């Protein structure tokens, strides 16, 4: 079985062609991935409310990868049949010269590592404060990544921490004990 890189320039097979789509299809695909990330983070918040902390961790990981897929579609202007991003694919997608976000890549990679269960550390029970920090950081990352792909603020990812009708952010440091 062949492993195709996500970068179309790296393919050597002449029969491997990616279909080009109109800007409308590209935009709709990006928005679908962004909406998927929004659903996943809302579900993660529900899991947190029901003390399902490991499920919350998994959903945060999936939400960040969904938004990374939206960036992939935006940057490459293609809609592949199947997008499977690895942690190494994240670095060139998220960390750019214009917007160096190494800490964001490291956070996403760490969450992904914890979800993989390759270490005994991932089996330790999480505390509510840690889960709250996870949700807050994930929400922040989703908002930052959404700004890269959607120019219209009304179509960007809506934070789960913005609950009032005036869209003012809550003072999370007062909500999350020992936040930072």
CSV table of N, CA, C and O in Angstrom, one decimal, residues 22-105:
chain,number,residue,atom,x,y,z
A,22,UNK,N,-13.9,24.8,-7.4
A,22,UNK,CA,-14.1,26.3,-7.4
A,22,UNK,C,-13.9,26.8,-6.0
A,22,UNK,O,-13.9,26.1,-5.0
A,23,UNK,N,-13.8,28.1,-5.9
A,23,UNK,CA,-13.6,28.8,-4.6
A,23,UNK,C,-14.7,28.5,-3.7
A,23,UNK,O,-14.6,28.5,-2.5
A,24,UNK,N,-15.9,28.4,-4.2
A,24,UNK,CA,-17.1,28.2,-3.4
A,24,UNK,C,-17.0,26.8,-2.7
A,24,UNK,O,-17.3,26.7,-1.5
A,25,UNK,N,-16.6,25.8,-3.5
A,25,UNK,CA,-16.5,24.5,-2.9
A,25,UNK,C,-15.4,24.4,-1.8
A,25,UNK,O,-15.5,23.8,-0.8
A,26,UNK,N,-14.3,25.1,-2.1
A,26,UNK,CA,-13.2,25.2,-1.2
A,26,UNK,C,-13.6,25.8,0.1
A,26,UNK,O,-13.4,25.4,1.2
A,27,UNK,N,-14.3,27.0,0.0
A,27,UNK,CA,-14.8,27.7,1.1
A,27,UNK,C,-15.8,26.9,1.9
A,27,UNK,O,-15.7,26.8,3.2
A,28,UNK,N,-16.7,26.2,1.3
A,28,UNK,CA,-17.7,25.3,2.0
A,28,UNK,C,-17.0,24.2,2.7
A,28,UNK,O,-17.4,23.8,3.8
A,29,UNK,N,-16.0,23.6,2.1
A,29,UNK,CA,-15.2,22.5,2.7
A,29,UNK,C,-14.5,23.0,4.0
A,29,UNK,O,-14.6,22.4,5.0
A,30,UNK,N,-13.9,24.2,3.9
A,30,UNK,CA,-13.2,24.8,5.0
A,30,UNK,C,-14.2,25.1,6.2
A,30,UNK,O,-14.0,24.8,7.3
A,31,UNK,N,-15.4,25.6,5.8
A,31,UNK,CA,-16.4,25.9,6.8
A,31,UNK,C,-17.0,24.6,7.4
A,31,UNK,O,-17.3,24.6,8.6
A,32,UNK,N,-17.1,23.6,6.6
A,32,UNK,CA,-17.5,22.3,7.2
A,32,UNK,C,-16.5,21.8,8.2
A,32,UNK,O,-16.9,21.3,9.3
A,33,UNK,N,-15.2,21.8,7.9
A,33,UNK,CA,-14.2,21.4,8.9
A,33,UNK,C,-14.3,22.3,10.2
A,33,UNK,O,-14.1,21.8,11.3
A,34,UNK,N,-14.5,23.6,9.9
A,34,UNK,CA,-14.6,24.5,11.1
A,34,UNK,C,-15.8,24.2,11.9
A,34,UNK,O,-15.7,24.2,13.1
A,35,UNK,N,-16.9,23.9,11.3
A,35,UNK,CA,-18.1,23.6,12.0
A,35,UNK,C,-18.0,22.3,12.8
A,35,UNK,O,-18.4,22.1,13.9
A,36,UNK,N,-17.3,21.3,12.1
A,36,UNK,CA,-17.0,20.0,12.8
A,36,UNK,C,-16.2,20.3,14.1
A,36,UNK,O,-16.4,19.7,15.1
A,37,UNK,N,-15.2,21.2,14.0
A,37,UNK,CA,-14.3,21.5,15.2
A,37,UNK,C,-15.2,22.2,16.2
A,37,UNK,O,-15.1,21.9,17.4
A,38,UNK,N,-16.1,23.0,15.8
A,38,UNK,CA,-17.0,23.7,16.8
A,38,UNK,C,-17.9,22.6,17.5
A,38,UNK,O,-18.1,22.7,18.7
A,39,UNK,N,-18.5,21.7,16.7
A,39,UNK,CA,-19.3,20.6,17.4
A,39,UNK,C,-18.4,19.8,18.3
A,39,UNK,O,-18.9,19.4,19.4
A,40,UNK,N,-17.2,19.5,17.9
A,40,UNK,CA,-16.3,18.6,18.7
A,40,UNK,C,-16.0,19.3,20.1
A,40,UNK,O,-16.0,18.7,21.1
A,41,UNK,N,-15.7,20.6,20.0
A,41,UNK,CA,-15.3,21.3,21.2
A,41,UNK,C,-16.6,21.5,22.1
A,41,UNK,O,-16.5,21.4,23.4
A,42,UNK,N,-17.7,21.7,21.6
A,42,UNK,CA,-19.0,21.8,22.4
A,42,UNK,C,-19.2,20.4,23.0
A,42,UNK,O,-19.6,20.4,24.2
A,43,UNK,N,-19.0,19.4,22.3
A,43,UNK,CA,-19.2,18.0,22.9
A,43,UNK,C,-18.1,17.8,24.0
A,43,UNK,O,-18.4,17.2,25.0
A,44,UNK,N,-16.9,18.3,23.8
A,44,UNK,CA,-15.9,18.1,24.8
A,44,UNK,C,-16.3,18.9,26.0
A,44,UNK,O,-16.1,18.4,27.2
A,45,UNK,N,-16.9,20.0,25.9
A,45,UNK,CA,-17.4,20.8,27.0
A,45,UNK,C,-18.5,20.0,27.8
A,45,UNK,O,-18.5,20.0,29.0
A,46,UNK,N,-19.3,19.3,27.0
A,46,UNK,CA,-20.4,18.5,27.7
A,46,UNK,C,-19.7,17.3,28.4
A,46,UNK,O,-20.2,17.0,29.5
A,47,UNK,N,-18.7,16.7,27.8
A,47,UNK,CA,-18.0,15.6,28.5
A,47,UNK,C,-17.4,16.1,29.8
A,47,UNK,O,-17.4,15.4,30.8
A,48,UNK,N,-16.8,17.3,29.8
A,48,UNK,CA,-16.2,17.9,31.0
A,48,UNK,C,-17.3,18.0,32.0
A,48,UNK,O,-17.1,17.8,33.2
A,49,UNK,N,-18.5,18.5,31.6
A,49,UNK,CA,-19.6,18.7,32.6
A,49,UNK,C,-20.0,17.4,33.2
A,49,UNK,O,-20.6,17.4,34.3
A,50,UNK,N,-19.8,16.3,32.5
A,50,UNK,CA,-20.2,15.0,33.0
A,50,UNK,C,-19.0,14.2,33.5
A,50,UNK,O,-19.1,13.0,33.7
A,51,UNK,N,-17.9,14.9,33.8
A,51,UNK,CA,-16.7,14.3,34.4
A,51,UNK,C,-16.1,13.1,33.5
A,51,UNK,O,-15.5,12.2,34.0
A,52,UNK,N,-16.3,13.2,32.2
A,52,UNK,CA,-15.7,12.3,31.3
A,52,UNK,C,-14.5,13.0,30.7
A,52,UNK,O,-14.4,13.4,29.5
A,53,UNK,N,-13.5,13.1,31.5
A,53,UNK,CA,-12.3,13.9,31.2
A,53,UNK,C,-11.5,13.3,30.1
A,53,UNK,O,-10.9,14.1,29.2
A,54,UNK,N,-11.3,12.0,30.0
A,54,UNK,CA,-10.5,11.4,28.9
A,54,UNK,C,-11.2,11.6,27.6
A,54,UNK,O,-10.6,11.9,26.5
A,55,UNK,N,-12.6,11.5,27.5
A,55,UNK,CA,-13.3,11.8,26.3
A,55,UNK,C,-13.2,13.2,25.9
A,55,UNK,O,-13.1,13.5,24.7
A,56,UNK,N,-13.1,14.1,26.9
A,56,UNK,CA,-12.9,15.5,26.6
A,56,UNK,C,-11.6,15.8,25.9
A,56,UNK,O,-11.5,16.5,25.0
A,57,UNK,N,-10.6,15.1,26.4
A,57,UNK,CA,-9.2,15.2,25.8
A,57,UNK,C,-9.2,14.7,24.4
A,57,UNK,O,-8.7,15.4,23.5
A,58,UNK,N,-9.9,13.6,24.1
A,58,UNK,CA,-10.0,13.1,22.8
A,58,UNK,C,-10.7,14.0,21.8
A,58,UNK,O,-10.2,14.3,20.7
A,59,UNK,N,-11.8,14.6,22.3
A,59,UNK,CA,-12.6,15.5,21.5
A,59,UNK,C,-11.8,16.8,21.2
A,59,UNK,O,-11.9,17.4,20.1
A,60,UNK,N,-11.0,17.3,22.2
A,60,UNK,CA,-10.2,18.5,22.0
A,60,UNK,C,-9.2,18.2,20.9
A,60,UNK,O,-8.9,19.0,20.0
A,61,UNK,N,-8.6,17.0,21.0
A,61,UNK,CA,-7.6,16.6,19.9
A,61,UNK,C,-8.2,16.6,18.6
A,61,UNK,O,-7.7,17.1,17.6
A,62,UNK,N,-9.4,16.0,18.5
A,62,UNK,CA,-10.1,15.9,17.2
A,62,UNK,C,-10.5,17.3,16.7
A,62,UNK,O,-10.4,17.6,15.5
A,63,UNK,N,-10.9,18.2,17.6
A,63,UNK,CA,-11.3,19.5,17.2
A,63,UNK,C,-10.1,20.3,16.6
A,63,UNK,O,-10.2,21.0,15.5
A,64,UNK,N,-8.9,20.2,17.2
A,64,UNK,CA,-7.8,20.9,16.7
A,64,UNK,C,-7.3,20.3,15.3
A,64,UNK,O,-6.9,21.0,14.4
A,65,UNK,N,-7.4,19.0,15.2
A,65,UNK,CA,-7.1,18.4,13.9
A,65,UNK,C,-8.1,18.7,12.8
A,65,UNK,O,-7.8,18.9,11.6
A,66,UNK,N,-9.4,18.9,13.2
A,66,UNK,CA,-10.4,19.3,12.2
A,66,UNK,C,-10.1,20.7,11.7
A,66,UNK,O,-10.2,21.0,10.5
A,67,UNK,N,-9.7,21.6,12.6
A,67,UNK,CA,-9.3,23.0,12.2
A,67,UNK,C,-8.1,22.9,11.3
A,67,UNK,O,-7.9,23.7,10.4
A,68,UNK,N,-7.1,22.1,11.6
A,68,UNK,CA,-5.9,21.9,10.8
A,68,UNK,C,-6.3,21.4,9.4
A,68,UNK,O,-5.7,21.9,8.4
A,69,UNK,N,-7.3,20.6,9.3
A,69,UNK,CA,-7.7,20.1,8.0
A,69,UNK,C,-8.3,21.3,7.2
A,69,UNK,O,-8.1,21.4,6.0
A,70,UNK,N,-9.0,22.2,7.9
A,70,UNK,CA,-9.6,23.4,7.2
A,70,UNK,C,-8.4,24.2,6.7
A,70,UNK,O,-8.5,24.8,5.6
A,71,UNK,N,-7.4,24.4,7.5
A,71,UNK,CA,-6.2,25.1,7.0
A,71,UNK,C,-5.6,24.5,5.8
A,71,UNK,O,-5.1,25.1,4.9
A,72,UNK,N,-5.5,23.1,5.9
A,72,UNK,CA,-4.9,22.4,4.7
A,72,UNK,C,-5.7,22.6,3.5
A,72,UNK,O,-5.1,22.9,2.4
A,73,UNK,N,-7.0,22.6,3.5
A,73,UNK,CA,-7.8,22.8,2.3
A,73,UNK,C,-7.6,24.3,1.9
A,73,UNK,O,-7.5,24.5,0.7
A,74,UNK,N,-7.6,25.2,2.8
A,74,UNK,CA,-7.4,26.6,2.5
A,74,UNK,C,-6.1,26.9,1.8
A,74,UNK,O,-6.0,27.6,0.8
A,75,UNK,N,-5.0,26.3,2.3
A,75,UNK,CA,-3.7,26.6,1.8
A,75,UNK,C,-3.5,25.9,0.5
A,75,UNK,O,-2.9,26.5,-0.4
A,76,UNK,N,-3.9,24.7,0.3
A,76,UNK,CA,-3.7,23.9,-0.9
A,76,UNK,C,-4.8,24.1,-2.0
A,76,UNK,O,-4.6,23.7,-3.1
A,77,UNK,N,-5.9,24.7,-1.6
A,77,UNK,CA,-7.0,24.9,-2.6
A,77,UNK,C,-7.5,23.6,-3.2
A,77,UNK,O,-7.8,23.6,-4.4
A,78,UNK,N,-7.4,22.5,-2.5
A,78,UNK,CA,-7.9,21.2,-3.0
A,78,UNK,C,-8.8,20.6,-1.9
A,78,UNK,O,-8.7,20.9,-0.7
A,79,UNK,N,-9.6,19.6,-2.3
A,79,UNK,CA,-10.4,18.9,-1.4
A,79,UNK,C,-10.1,17.4,-1.7
A,79,UNK,O,-10.7,16.8,-2.6
A,80,UNK,N,-9.2,16.8,-1.0
A,80,UNK,CA,-8.9,15.4,-1.2
A,80,UNK,C,-10.0,14.5,-0.7
A,80,UNK,O,-10.8,14.9,0.2
A,81,UNK,N,-10.1,13.3,-1.2
A,81,UNK,CA,-11.1,12.4,-0.7
A,81,UNK,C,-11.0,12.1,0.8
A,81,UNK,O,-12.0,11.9,1.5
A,82,UNK,N,-9.7,12.0,1.2
A,82,UNK,CA,-9.5,11.7,2.6
A,82,UNK,C,-8.3,12.5,3.1
A,82,UNK,O,-7.3,12.5,2.4
A,83,UNK,N,-8.4,13.1,4.2
A,83,UNK,CA,-7.3,13.9,4.8
A,83,UNK,C,-6.9,13.2,6.1
A,83,UNK,O,-7.7,13.1,7.0
A,84,UNK,N,-5.7,12.8,6.1
A,84,UNK,CA,-5.1,12.2,7.4
A,84,UNK,C,-3.9,13.0,7.7
A,84,UNK,O,-2.9,12.8,7.0
A,85,UNK,N,-4.0,13.8,8.7
A,85,UNK,CA,-2.8,14.6,9.1
A,85,UNK,C,-2.1,13.9,10.2
A,85,UNK,O,-2.7,13.4,11.1
A,86,UNK,N,-0.8,14.0,10.1
A,86,UNK,CA,0.0,13.5,11.3
A,86,UNK,C,0.5,14.7,12.0
A,86,UNK,O,0.4,15.9,11.6
A,87,UNK,N,1.2,14.5,13.1
A,87,UNK,CA,1.7,15.6,13.9
A,87,UNK,C,2.8,16.3,13.1
A,87,UNK,O,2.9,17.5,13.2
A,88,UNK,N,3.5,15.6,12.3
A,88,UNK,CA,4.6,16.2,11.5
A,88,UNK,C,4.0,17.1,10.4
A,88,UNK,O,4.6,18.0,10.0
A,89,UNK,N,2.8,16.8,10.0
A,89,UNK,CA,2.1,17.6,9.0
A,89,UNK,C,1.7,18.9,9.6
A,89,UNK,O,1.5,19.9,8.8
A,90,UNK,N,1.5,18.9,10.9
A,90,UNK,CA,1.0,20.2,11.5
A,90,UNK,C,2.0,21.3,11.5
A,90,UNK,O,1.6,22.5,11.4
A,91,UNK,N,3.3,20.9,11.6
A,91,UNK,CA,4.3,22.0,11.7
A,91,UNK,C,4.3,23.0,10.5
A,91,UNK,O,4.2,24.2,10.7
A,92,UNK,N,4.3,22.5,9.3
A,92,UNK,CA,4.3,23.4,8.2
A,92,UNK,C,2.9,24.1,8.0
A,92,UNK,O,2.9,25.2,7.4
A,93,UNK,N,1.9,23.5,8.5
A,93,UNK,CA,0.6,24.1,8.4
A,93,UNK,C,0.4,25.3,9.3
A,93,UNK,O,-0.2,26.3,9.0
A,94,UNK,N,0.8,25.1,10.6
A,94,UNK,CA,0.5,26.0,11.6
A,94,UNK,C,1.6,27.0,11.9
A,94,UNK,O,1.4,28.2,12.1
A,95,UNK,N,2.8,26.5,11.9
A,95,UNK,CA,4.0,27.3,12.2
A,95,UNK,C,4.5,27.9,10.9
A,95,UNK,O,5.1,27.2,10.1
A,96,UNK,N,4.3,29.2,10.6
A,96,UNK,CA,4.7,29.8,9.4
A,96,UNK,C,5.7,31.0,9.8
A,96,UNK,O,5.7,31.4,10.9
A,97,UNK,N,6.4,31.5,8.8
A,97,UNK,CA,7.3,32.6,9.1
A,97,UNK,C,6.4,33.9,9.4
A,97,UNK,O,6.8,34.6,10.3
A,98,UNK,N,5.3,34.0,8.8
A,98,UNK,CA,4.4,35.2,9.1
A,98,UNK,C,3.8,35.1,10.4
A,98,UNK,O,3.6,36.1,11.1
A,99,UNK,N,3.5,33.9,10.9
A,99,UNK,CA,2.9,33.6,12.2
A,99,UNK,C,3.5,32.5,12.9
A,99,UNK,O,3.1,31.3,12.8
A,100,UNK,N,4.7,32.7,13.5
A,100,UNK,CA,5.4,31.6,14.2
A,100,UNK,C,4.6,31.2,15.5
A,100,UNK,O,4.4,32.0,16.4
A,101,UNK,N,4.1,30.0,15.4
A,101,UNK,CA,3.3,29.5,16.5
A,101,UNK,C,3.8,28.1,17.0
A,101,UNK,O,3.1,27.1,17.0
A,102,UNK,N,5.1,28.0,17.3
A,102,UNK,CA,5.6,26.8,17.8
A,102,UNK,C,4.9,26.2,19.0
A,102,UNK,O,4.7,25.0,19.1
A,103,UNK,N,4.6,27.1,19.9
A,103,UNK,CA,3.9,26.7,21.2
A,103,UNK,C,2.5,26.0,20.8
A,103,UNK,O,2.1,25.1,21.5
A,104,UNK,N,1.9,26.5,19.8
A,104,UNK,CA,0.6,25.9,19.4
A,104,UNK,C,0.8,24.5,18.8
A,104,UNK,O,0.1,23.6,19.2
A,105,UNK,N,1.8,24.4,18.0
A,105,UNK,CA,2.1,23.1,17.4
A,105,UNK,C,2.5,22.1,18.5
A,105,UNK,O,2.1,20.9,18.5
